[in-house]
Amino acid sequence: MNISQAAARSGLPAKTIRYYEQIGLVVPQRRANGYRAYGSREVDLLAFIHRARGLGFDIGTCRKLLALYEDGGRASADVKSLAREHLSDIERKMTELRAMADALTHLIENCHGDERPDCPIIAGLAGAEPIGCISKEHDPCDS
């Protein structure tokens, strides 16, 4: 099948498929005329990558997952370890996002939002007022 058919079956745009080919995640066969020829195996790999990316796995981890997917002798513990590590990253990011949201909520609630020039949001961003994730020593929002 051609790239547009593979795109329709895998749920990925053709541009993304070309990118995955360029970085070596998927290698389709080539016809005599140079056009890509995708078989069911390549479409399955593309769908696998699509689902993994949908769960937020980065390209490097997708490579590892693909290698495990194709390894019939894999240990499920290896797969579980990658998934746990990713879940830990997600939970850390959620904690950081919650801290940012709380800090911003605090600033918004303390801003009168009127015609006066004094504004706790500007003061907080300028460092005049300590706020949640913005501090001079450490900014976890940069992590």
JSON list of C-alpha atoms in Angstrom, two decimals:
[
{"chain": "A", "resi": 1, "resn": "MET", "atom": "CA", "xyz": [0.00, 0.00, 0.00]},
{"chain": "A", "resi": 2, "resn": "ASN", "atom": "CA", "xyz": [1.11, 3.59, -0.49]},
{"chain": "A", "resi": 3, "resn": "ILE", "atom": "CA", "xyz": [1.81, 6.14, 2.22]},
{"chain": "A", "resi": 4, "resn": "SER", "atom": "CA", "xyz": [-1.68, 7.66, 2.20]},
{"chain": "A", "resi": 5, "resn": "GLN", "atom": "CA", "xyz": [-3.24, 4.23, 2.68]},
{"chain": "A", "resi": 6, "resn": "ALA", "atom": "CA", "xyz": [-0.76, 3.49, 5.48]},
{"chain": "A", "resi": 7, "resn": "ALA", "atom": "CA", "xyz": [-1.62, 6.86, 7.03]},
{"chain": "A", "resi": 8, "resn": "ALA", "atom": "CA", "xyz": [-5.34, 6.08, 6.94]},
{"chain": "A", "resi": 9, "resn": "ARG", "atom": "CA", "xyz": [-4.84, 2.65, 8.53]},
{"chain": "A", "resi": 10, "resn": "SER", "atom": "CA", "xyz": [-2.36, 3.76, 11.19]},
{"chain": "A", "resi": 11, "resn": "GLY", "atom": "CA", "xyz": [-4.08, 7.03, 12.10]},
{"chain": "A", "resi": 12, "resn": "LEU", "atom": "CA", "xyz": [-0.92, 9.05, 11.43]},
{"chain": "A", "resi": 13, "resn": "PRO", "atom": "CA", "xyz": [-0.45, 11.87, 8.92]},
{"chain": "A", "resi": 14, "resn": "ALA", "atom": "CA", "xyz": [1.77, 11.04, 5.94]},
{"chain": "A", "resi": 15, "resn": "LYS", "atom": "CA", "xyz": [4.19, 13.78, 7.04]},
{"chain": "A", "resi": 16, "resn": "THR", "atom": "CA", "xyz": [4.66, 12.05, 10.40]},
{"chain": "A", "resi": 17, "resn": "ILE", "atom": "CA", "xyz": [5.21, 8.71, 8.69]},
{"chain": "A", "resi": 18, "resn": "ARG", "atom": "CA", "xyz": [7.89, 10.29, 6.50]},
{"chain": "A", "resi": 19, "resn": "TYR", "atom": "CA", "xyz": [9.54, 11.69, 9.62]},
{"chain": "A", "resi": 20, "resn": "TYR", "atom": "CA", "xyz": [9.47, 8.28, 11.34]},
{"chain": "A", "resi": 21, "resn": "GLU", "atom": "CA", "xyz": [11.05, 6.82, 8.23]},
{"chain": "A", "resi": 22, "resn": "GLN", "atom": "CA", "xyz": [13.71, 9.57, 8.17]},
{"chain": "A", "resi": 23, "resn": "ILE", "atom": "CA", "xyz": [14.75, 8.83, 11.79]},
{"chain": "A", "resi": 24, "resn": "GLY", "atom": "CA", "xyz": [14.67, 5.07, 11.20]},
{"chain": "A", "resi": 25, "resn": "LEU", "atom": "CA", "xyz": [11.67, 4.05, 13.30]},
{"chain": "A", "resi": 26, "resn": "VAL", "atom": "CA", "xyz": [9.97, 2.45, 10.31]},
{"chain": "A", "resi": 27, "resn": "VAL", "atom": "CA", "xyz": [11.61, 1.33, 7.08]},
{"chain": "A", "resi": 28, "resn": "PRO", "atom": "CA", "xyz": [9.15, 0.61, 4.28]},
{"chain": "A", "resi": 29, "resn": "GLN", "atom": "CA", "xyz": [10.07, -1.34, 1.20]},
{"chain": "A", "resi": 30, "resn": "ARG", "atom": "CA", "xyz": [10.69, 0.63, -1.99]},
{"chain": "A", "resi": 31, "resn": "ARG", "atom": "CA", "xyz": [9.12, -0.18, -5.31]},
{"chain": "A", "resi": 32, "resn": "ALA", "atom": "CA", "xyz": [11.15, -0.10, -8.53]},
{"chain": "A", "resi": 33, "resn": "ASN", "atom": "CA", "xyz": [9.89, 3.45, -9.14]},
{"chain": "A", "resi": 34, "resn": "GLY", "atom": "CA", "xyz": [11.18, 4.57, -5.72]},
{"chain": "A", "resi": 35, "resn": "TYR", "atom": "CA", "xyz": [7.77, 4.91, -4.08]},
{"chain": "A", "resi": 36, "resn": "ARG", "atom": "CA", "xyz": [7.30, 3.59, -0.58]},
{"chain": "A", "resi": 37, "resn": "ALA", "atom": "CA", "xyz": [5.45, 0.30, -0.21]},
{"chain": "A", "resi": 38, "resn": "TYR", "atom": "CA", "xyz": [3.93, -0.33, 3.20]},
{"chain": "A", "resi": 39, "resn": "GLY", "atom": "CA", "xyz": [2.84, -3.79, 4.23]},
{"chain": "A", "resi": 40, "resn": "SER", "atom": "CA", "xyz": [0.73, -4.82, 7.18]},
{"chain": "A", "resi": 41, "resn": "ARG", "atom": "CA", "xyz": [3.86, -5.16, 9.35]},
{"chain": "A", "resi": 42, "resn": "GLU", "atom": "CA", "xyz": [4.85, -1.52, 8.78]},
{"chain": "A", "resi": 43, "resn": "VAL", "atom": "CA", "xyz": [1.27, -0.36, 9.40]},
{"chain": "A", "resi": 44, "resn": "ASP", "atom": "CA", "xyz": [1.20, -2.34, 12.66]},
{"chain": "A", "resi": 45, "resn": "LEU", "atom": "CA", "xyz": [4.48, -0.68, 13.71]},
{"chain": "A", "resi": 46, "resn": "LEU", "atom": "CA", "xyz": [3.11, 2.75, 12.82]},
{"chain": "A", "resi": 47, "resn": "ALA", "atom": "CA", "xyz": [-0.07, 2.12, 14.81]},
{"chain": "A", "resi": 48, "resn": "PHE", "atom": "CA", "xyz": [2.06, 0.90, 17.74]},
{"chain": "A", "resi": 49, "resn": "ILE", "atom": "CA", "xyz": [4.15, 4.09, 17.63]},
{"chain": "A", "resi": 50, "resn": "HIS", "atom": "CA", "xyz": [1.00, 6.20, 17.32]},
{"chain": "A", "resi": 51, "resn": "ARG", "atom": "CA", "xyz": [-0.48, 4.67, 20.48]},
{"chain": "A", "resi": 52, "resn": "ALA", "atom": "CA", "xyz": [2.84, 4.96, 22.36]},
{"chain": "A", "resi": 53, "resn": "ARG", "atom": "CA", "xyz": [3.20, 8.62, 21.38]},
{"chain": "A", "resi": 54, "resn": "GLY", "atom": "CA", "xyz": [-0.42, 9.15, 22.41]},
{"chain": "A", "resi": 55, "resn": "LEU", "atom": "CA", "xyz": [0.60, 8.04, 25.89]},
{"chain": "A", "resi": 56, "resn": "GLY", "atom": "CA", "xyz": [3.43, 10.56, 25.82]},
{"chain": "A", "resi": 57, "resn": "PHE", "atom": "CA", "xyz": [6.40, 8.26, 25.24]},
{"chain": "A", "resi": 58, "resn": "ASP", "atom": "CA", "xyz": [9.27, 10.15, 23.61]},
{"chain": "A", "resi": 59, "resn": "ILE", "atom": "CA", "xyz": [10.91, 8.96, 20.40]},
{"chain": "A", "resi": 60, "resn": "GLY", "atom": "CA", "xyz": [13.85, 7.37, 22.23]},
{"chain": "A", "resi": 61, "resn": "THR", "atom": "CA", "xyz": [11.56, 5.31, 24.42]},
{"chain": "A", "resi": 62, "resn": "CYS", "atom": "CA", "xyz": [9.45, 4.41, 21.39]},
{"chain": "A", "resi": 63, "resn": "ARG", "atom": "CA", "xyz": [12.61, 2.94, 19.84]},
{"chain": "A", "resi": 64, "resn": "LYS", "atom": "CA", "xyz": [13.11, 0.80, 22.95]},
{"chain": "A", "resi": 65, "resn": "LEU", "atom": "CA", "xyz": [9.46, -0.23, 23.00]},
{"chain": "A", "resi": 66, "resn": "LEU", "atom": "CA", "xyz": [9.58, -1.13, 19.30]},
{"chain": "A", "resi": 67, "resn": "ALA", "atom": "CA", "xyz": [12.66, -3.28, 19.91]},
{"chain": "A", "resi": 68, "resn": "LEU", "atom": "CA", "xyz": [10.83, -5.04, 22.74]},
{"chain": "A", "resi": 69, "resn": "TYR", "atom": "CA", "xyz": [7.67, -5.35, 20.61]},
{"chain": "A", "resi": 70, "resn": "GLU", "atom": "CA", "xyz": [9.62, -7.13, 17.90]},
{"chain": "A", "resi": 71, "resn": "ASP", "atom": "CA", "xyz": [11.57, -9.32, 20.35]},
{"chain": "A", "resi": 72, "resn": "GLY", "atom": "CA", "xyz": [9.56, -12.47, 20.94]},
{"chain": "A", "resi": 73, "resn": "GLY", "atom": "CA", "xyz": [11.90, -13.39, 23.79]},
{"chain": "A", "resi": 74, "resn": "ARG", "atom": "CA", "xyz": [11.48, -10.09, 25.63]},
{"chain": "A", "resi": 75, "resn": "ALA", "atom": "CA", "xyz": [10.95, -9.94, 29.36]},
{"chain": "A", "resi": 76, "resn": "SER", "atom": "CA", "xyz": [7.74, -8.16, 30.30]},
{"chain": "A", "resi": 77, "resn": "ALA", "atom": "CA", "xyz": [9.70, -6.72, 33.24]},
{"chain": "A", "resi": 78, "resn": "ASP", "atom": "CA", "xyz": [11.68, -4.63, 30.73]},
{"chain": "A", "resi": 79, "resn": "VAL", "atom": "CA", "xyz": [8.48, -3.22, 29.25]},
{"chain": "A", "resi": 80, "resn": "LYS", "atom": "CA", "xyz": [7.01, -2.60, 32.69]},
{"chain": "A", "resi": 81, "resn": "SER", "atom": "CA", "xyz": [10.17, -0.76, 33.75]},
{"chain": "A", "resi": 82, "resn": "LEU", "atom": "CA", "xyz": [9.92, 1.64, 30.80]},
{"chain": "A", "resi": 83, "resn": "ALA", "atom": "CA", "xyz": [6.23, 2.23, 31.49]},
{"chain": "A", "resi": 84, "resn": "ARG", "atom": "CA", "xyz": [6.83, 2.83, 35.21]},
{"chain": "A", "resi": 85, "resn": "GLU", "atom": "CA", "xyz": [9.62, 5.30, 34.47]},
{"chain": "A", "resi": 86, "resn": "HIS", "atom": "CA", "xyz": [7.34, 7.17, 32.08]},
{"chain": "A", "resi": 87, "resn": "LEU", "atom": "CA", "xyz": [4.49, 7.19, 34.60]},
{"chain": "A", "resi": 88, "resn": "SER", "atom": "CA", "xyz": [6.87, 8.62, 37.21]},
{"chain": "A", "resi": 89, "resn": "ASP", "atom": "CA", "xyz": [7.81, 11.42, 34.78]},
{"chain": "A", "resi": 90, "resn": "ILE", "atom": "CA", "xyz": [4.13, 12.15, 34.12]},
{"chain": "A", "resi": 91, "resn": "GLU", "atom": "CA", "xyz": [3.34, 12.29, 37.85]},
{"chain": "A", "resi": 92, "resn": "ARG", "atom": "CA", "xyz": [6.30, 14.64, 38.46]},
{"chain": "A", "resi": 93, "resn": "LYS", "atom": "CA", "xyz": [5.12, 16.93, 35.66]},
{"chain": "A", "resi": 94, "resn": "MET", "atom": "CA", "xyz": [1.58, 16.87, 37.06]},
{"chain": "A", "resi": 95, "resn": "THR", "atom": "CA", "xyz": [2.91, 17.93, 40.46]},
{"chain": "A", "resi": 96, "resn": "GLU", "atom": "CA", "xyz": [4.84, 20.78, 38.84]},
{"chain": "A", "resi": 97, "resn": "LEU", "atom": "CA", "xyz": [1.81, 21.85, 36.82]},
{"chain": "A", "resi": 98, "resn": "ARG", "atom": "CA", "xyz": [-0.37, 21.81, 39.95]},
{"chain": "A", "resi": 99, "resn": "ALA", "atom": "CA", "xyz": [2.18, 24.05, 41.73]},
{"chain": "A", "resi": 100, "resn": "MET", "atom": "CA", "xyz": [2.20, 26.44, 38.76]},
{"chain": "A", "resi": 101, "resn": "ALA", "atom": "CA", "xyz": [-1.61, 26.50, 38.65]},
{"chain": "A", "resi": 102, "resn": "ASP", "atom": "CA", "xyz": [-1.80, 27.15, 42.39]},
{"chain": "A", "resi": 103, "resn": "ALA", "atom": "CA", "xyz": [0.73, 30.00, 42.16]},
{"chain": "A", "resi": 104, "resn": "LEU", "atom": "CA", "xyz": [-1.07, 31.56, 39.22]},
{"chain": "A", "resi": 105, "resn": "THR", "atom": "CA", "xyz": [-4.44, 31.15, 40.93]},
{"chain": "A", "resi": 106, "resn": "HIS", "atom": "CA", "xyz": [-3.04, 32.93, 43.99]},
{"chain": "A", "resi": 107, "resn": "LEU", "atom": "CA", "xyz": [-1.80, 35.82, 41.85]},
{"chain": "A", "resi": 108, "resn": "ILE", "atom": "CA", "xyz": [-5.07, 36.11, 39.95]},
{"chain": "A", "resi": 109, "resn": "GLU", "atom": "CA", "xyz": [-7.13, 36.04, 43.15]},
{"chain": "A", "resi": 110, "resn": "ASN", "atom": "CA", "xyz": [-4.99, 38.82, 44.63]},
{"chain": "A", "resi": 111, "resn": "CYS", "atom": "CA", "xyz": [-5.15, 41.07, 41.57]},
{"chain": "A", "resi": 112, "resn": "HIS", "atom": "CA", "xyz": [-7.93, 43.65, 41.71]},
{"chain": "A", "resi": 113, "resn": "GLY", "atom": "CA", "xyz": [-8.13, 43.74, 37.92]},
{"chain": "A", "resi": 114, "resn": "ASP", "atom": "CA", "xyz": [-9.11, 47.40, 37.97]},
{"chain": "A", "resi": 115, "resn": "GLU", "atom": "CA", "xyz": [-7.68, 50.63, 36.57]},
{"chain": "A", "resi": 116, "resn": "ARG", "atom": "CA", "xyz": [-4.95, 50.94, 39.22]},
{"chain": "A", "resi": 117, "resn": "PRO", "atom": "CA", "xyz": [-1.37, 50.28, 38.08]},
{"chain": "A", "resi": 118, "resn": "ASP", "atom": "CA", "xyz": [-0.43, 48.15, 41.10]},
{"chain": "A", "resi": 119, "resn": "CYS", "atom": "CA", "xyz": [-0.71, 44.47, 40.11]},
{"chain": "A", "resi": 120, "resn": "PRO", "atom": "CA", "xyz": [0.35, 41.41, 42.14]},
{"chain": "A", "resi": 121, "resn": "ILE", "atom": "CA", "xyz": [0.78, 39.38, 38.94]},
{"chain": "A", "resi": 122, "resn": "ILE", "atom": "CA", "xyz": [3.38, 41.80, 37.55]},
{"chain": "A", "resi": 123, "resn": "ALA", "atom": "CA", "xyz": [4.99, 42.12, 41.00]},
{"chain": "A", "resi": 124, "resn": "GLY", "atom": "CA", "xyz": [5.20, 38.34, 41.33]},
{"chain": "A", "resi": 125, "resn": "LEU", "atom": "CA", "xyz": [6.69, 37.87, 37.86]},
{"chain": "A", "resi": 126, "resn": "ALA", "atom": "CA", "xyz": [9.18, 40.66, 38.55]},
{"chain": "A", "resi": 127, "resn": "GLY", "atom": "CA", "xyz": [10.28, 38.91, 41.73]},
{"chain": "A", "resi": 128, "resn": "ALA", "atom": "CA", "xyz": [8.96, 41.54, 44.12]},
{"chain": "A", "resi": 129, "resn": "GLU", "atom": "CA", "xyz": [6.59, 39.02, 45.66]},
{"chain": "A", "resi": 130, "resn": "PRO", "atom": "CA", "xyz": [7.47, 35.33, 46.17]},
{"chain": "A", "resi": 131, "resn": "ILE", "atom": "CA", "xyz": [5.14, 33.01, 44.31]},
{"chain": "A", "resi": 132, "resn": "GLY", "atom": "CA", "xyz": [4.80, 29.25, 44.11]},
{"chain": "A", "resi": 133, "resn": "CYS", "atom": "CA", "xyz": [7.17, 27.96, 41.47]},
{"chain": "A", "resi": 134, "resn": "ILE", "atom": "CA", "xyz": [9.07, 31.19, 40.91]},
{"chain": "A", "resi": 135, "resn": "SER", "atom": "CA", "xyz": [11.90, 31.78, 43.35]},
{"chain": "A", "resi": 136, "resn": "LYS", "atom": "CA", "xyz": [15.39, 33.19, 43.07]},
{"chain": "A", "resi": 137, "resn": "GLU", "atom": "CA", "xyz": [17.06, 30.01, 44.32]},
{"chain": "A", "resi": 138, "resn": "HIS", "atom": "CA", "xyz": [15.28, 27.44, 42.22]},
{"chain": "A", "resi": 139, "resn": "ASP", "atom": "CA", "xyz": [12.63, 27.50, 39.55]},
{"chain": "A", "resi": 140, "resn": "PRO", "atom": "CA", "xyz": [11.06, 24.02, 39.30]},
{"chain": "A", "resi": 141, "resn": "CYS", "atom": "CA", "xyz": [9.04, 25.31, 36.36]},
{"chain": "A", "resi": 142, "resn": "ASP", "atom": "CA", "xyz": [12.29, 25.25, 34.33]},
{"chain": "A", "resi": 143, "resn": "SER", "atom": "CA", "xyz": [12.82, 21.52, 35.03]}
]
